[in-house]
Coordinates of C-alpha atoms in Angstrom, one line a residue:
Q1 CA -26.2 -35.7 -3.3
V2 CA -24.4 -38.6 -1.6
T3 CA -27.2 -41.0 -2.3
K4 CA -26.8 -41.0 -6.1
K5 CA -25.8 -44.2 -7.9
E6 CA -22.4 -43.8 -9.7
R7 CA -22.7 -43.1 -13.4
L8 CA -20.1 -44.6 -15.7
H9 CA -21.4 -43.3 -19.0
P10 CA -23.3 -40.1 -20.1
T11 CA -26.3 -42.1 -21.1
D12 CA -26.6 -43.7 -17.6
P13 CA -29.7 -42.3 -15.8
H14 CA -29.4 -40.3 -12.6
E15 CA -30.7 -42.7 -10.0
E16 CA -31.1 -42.2 -6.2
L17 CA -30.0 -45.1 -4.0
E18 CA -32.8 -46.5 -1.9
G19 CA -32.5 -47.6 1.7
P20 CA -29.6 -47.0 4.2
I21 CA -26.2 -46.1 2.8
L22 CA -23.6 -48.4 4.2
A23 CA -19.9 -48.6 4.0
P24 CA -19.1 -52.2 3.1
N25 CA -15.4 -51.9 3.7
C26 CA -15.8 -50.2 7.1
S27 CA -15.5 -52.8 9.9
R28 CA -14.2 -50.6 12.7
V29 CA -15.2 -47.4 14.4
C30 CA -12.7 -44.9 15.9
V31 CA -12.8 -44.3 19.6
T32 CA -14.2 -40.8 19.2
C33 CA -17.1 -42.0 17.0
W34 CA -17.8 -45.0 19.3
K35 CA -18.2 -42.7 22.3
I36 CA -20.7 -40.6 20.4
L37 CA -22.6 -43.6 19.1
K38 CA -22.8 -45.1 22.6
R39 CA -24.6 -41.8 23.7
G40 CA -27.1 -42.4 20.9
A41 CA -25.9 -39.5 18.9
S42 CA -24.6 -39.2 15.4
P43 CA -20.8 -38.3 14.9
T44 CA -20.3 -34.8 13.5
V45 CA -18.4 -36.1 10.4
A46 CA -21.0 -38.7 9.4
L47 CA -23.0 -39.6 6.3
A48 CA -26.2 -38.7 8.2
N49 CA -24.9 -35.2 8.6
H50 CA -23.8 -35.0 4.9
M51 CA -20.2 -34.8 6.1
W52 CA -18.9 -38.2 5.0
Y53 CA -18.9 -39.0 1.3
G54 CA -18.1 -42.7 1.3
E55 CA -15.5 -44.4 -0.8
I56 CA -13.4 -42.1 -2.9
P57 CA -13.6 -43.2 -6.6
F58 CA -10.3 -44.4 -8.0
Q59 CA -10.4 -41.6 -10.6
L60 CA -9.9 -39.1 -7.8
V61 CA -7.4 -41.1 -5.7
G62 CA -3.7 -40.2 -6.0
L63 CA -4.0 -36.9 -7.7
T64 CA -0.9 -34.7 -7.4
Y65 CA -1.2 -31.2 -5.9
I66 CA -1.1 -29.6 -9.3
E67 CA -3.7 -32.1 -10.7
K68 CA -6.1 -31.1 -7.9
L69 CA -5.7 -27.5 -9.0
L70 CA -6.5 -28.4 -12.6
I71 CA -9.8 -30.1 -11.7
S72 CA -10.9 -27.4 -9.2
K73 CA -13.8 -25.3 -10.5
V74 CA -13.1 -22.5 -8.0
R75 CA -9.8 -20.6 -7.5
H76 CA -9.7 -18.9 -4.1
N77 CA -6.0 -18.8 -3.3
R78 CA -2.6 -18.4 -4.6
C79 CA 0.4 -20.7 -3.7
I80 CA 4.1 -20.6 -3.5
V81 CA 5.8 -24.0 -3.5
K82 CA 9.4 -24.0 -2.3
V83 CA 11.4 -27.2 -2.7
L84 CA 14.8 -27.6 -1.1
S85 CA 17.1 -30.2 -2.6
S86 CA 20.2 -31.0 -0.7
G87 CA 21.7 -33.1 -3.5
S88 CA 20.7 -36.2 -1.7
R89 CA 17.5 -38.2 -2.0
K90 CA 15.7 -36.0 0.5
M91 CA 13.6 -33.1 -0.6
I92 CA 11.8 -30.7 1.7
A93 CA 8.9 -28.7 0.4
N94 CA 6.8 -25.9 1.9
V95 CA 3.6 -24.5 0.5
I96 CA 2.4 -21.0 1.3
S97 CA -1.2 -20.0 0.3
F98 CA -2.5 -16.5 0.0
Q99 CA -6.1 -15.5 -0.5
H100 CA -6.9 -14.7 -4.1
P101 CA -8.3 -11.2 -4.4
S102 CA -11.2 -12.4 -6.5
Q103 CA -12.7 -15.9 -6.8
K104 CA -12.7 -17.4 -10.3
I105 CA -15.2 -20.0 -11.2
Y106 CA -14.3 -22.1 -14.3
E107 CA -16.9 -23.4 -16.8
A108 CA -14.1 -25.3 -18.8
L109 CA -11.3 -27.3 -17.2
P110 CA -8.5 -27.6 -17.1
P111 CA -7.6 -24.0 -17.4
P112 CA -5.0 -22.9 -20.0
P113 CA -1.5 -23.5 -18.7
H114 CA -0.6 -19.8 -18.7
E115 CA -3.3 -19.1 -16.1
L116 CA -1.4 -21.3 -13.5
D117 CA 1.3 -18.7 -13.4
D118 CA -1.2 -16.4 -11.8
I119 CA -2.0 -18.8 -8.9
I120 CA 1.1 -20.8 -8.3
A121 CA 4.9 -20.2 -8.1
F122 CA 7.5 -23.0 -7.9
I123 CA 10.8 -22.2 -6.3
F124 CA 13.5 -24.8 -6.4
T125 CA 16.5 -24.3 -4.2
G126 CA 19.6 -26.5 -4.0
P127 CA 23.2 -26.8 -5.2
S128 CA 22.2 -27.3 -8.9
P129 CA 19.2 -26.8 -11.2
P130 CA 16.5 -29.3 -10.9
T131 CA 16.6 -32.4 -13.1
E132 CA 13.7 -34.5 -14.5
E133 CA 14.3 -36.9 -11.7
D134 CA 13.9 -34.1 -9.2
F135 CA 10.6 -33.1 -10.8
K136 CA 9.3 -36.7 -10.6
R137 CA 9.7 -36.5 -6.8
T138 CA 7.5 -33.3 -6.5
P139 CA 3.7 -33.1 -6.5
M140 CA 4.0 -30.7 -9.4
L141 CA 3.7 -32.9 -12.4
V142 CA 0.6 -33.4 -14.5
R143 CA -0.6 -36.8 -15.8
R144 CA -3.0 -35.9 -18.6
K145 CA -4.9 -39.2 -18.5
K146 CA -5.4 -38.9 -14.7
V147 CA -6.7 -35.4 -15.0
Y148 CA -9.1 -36.4 -17.9
D149 CA -10.4 -39.4 -16.0
A150 CA -11.0 -37.2 -12.9
L151 CA -12.8 -34.5 -14.9
H152 CA -14.9 -37.1 -16.7
W153 CA -16.0 -38.8 -13.5
L154 CA -16.8 -35.4 -11.9
K155 CA -18.8 -34.4 -15.0
L156 CA -20.9 -37.6 -14.7
N157 CA -21.3 -37.7 -11.0
H158 CA -21.0 -34.3 -9.4
N159 CA -23.9 -31.8 -9.8
D160 CA -21.5 -28.8 -9.9
Y161 CA -19.6 -30.3 -12.8
S162 CA -22.5 -31.5 -14.9
N163 CA -22.3 -28.6 -17.4
L164 CA -18.5 -28.6 -17.4
E165 CA -16.7 -28.5 -20.7
I166 CA -13.5 -30.6 -20.7
A167 CA -11.0 -28.5 -22.6
L168 CA -8.9 -31.1 -24.4
N169 CA -6.8 -28.5 -26.1
N170 CA -5.8 -27.0 -22.7
L171 CA -5.2 -30.5 -21.3
M172 CA -2.9 -31.5 -24.2
A173 CA -0.9 -28.3 -23.7
Y174 CA 0.3 -29.4 -20.2
P175 CA 3.7 -31.1 -20.3
E176 CA 4.0 -34.4 -18.4
D177 CA 7.7 -34.4 -17.6
I178 CA 8.2 -30.9 -16.1
P179 CA 6.0 -28.7 -13.9
P180 CA 3.6 -26.6 -16.0
V181 CA 4.5 -23.4 -14.2
V182 CA 7.5 -21.1 -14.2
I183 CA 10.3 -22.6 -12.1
D184 CA 12.6 -20.3 -10.2
F185 CA 16.0 -21.7 -9.2

């Protein structure tokens, strides 16, 4: 639920927030929402419709593409990431997603690294093989602490993650300086 108080420790109680839920950092309203509010209606994507979740916790901000995959309990697609490097500072990337033939729901996260090869392919094209510097510019690197912090926060604050096992052995198996999937060049 949106109206729960954020928990920072497993011993913190689950508490509902009382009264109206306000966005203290929100001082402006977009034109679309303003027109709807003037009519006395509620915008479609609003907290009142359970469609706005408020401030995103810092533990979930700035996750790379691959880190988001690692904290997702449900796998419903497969992806191909193609990165074109022209030898200059510019990189162009495309992501193609395919529906996964069967959904997988994880009870322990992150999954083992070898399972990523089933859901994501990384194709690097360019005049030379990718370097560590090239990898740093892609959304394909894993920061283990960032993944751990995100999973820990989700376990404490998201109902669907409350029984999640954080698989530290799996997490430590992910490299931090190269993508954790097979790289085709």
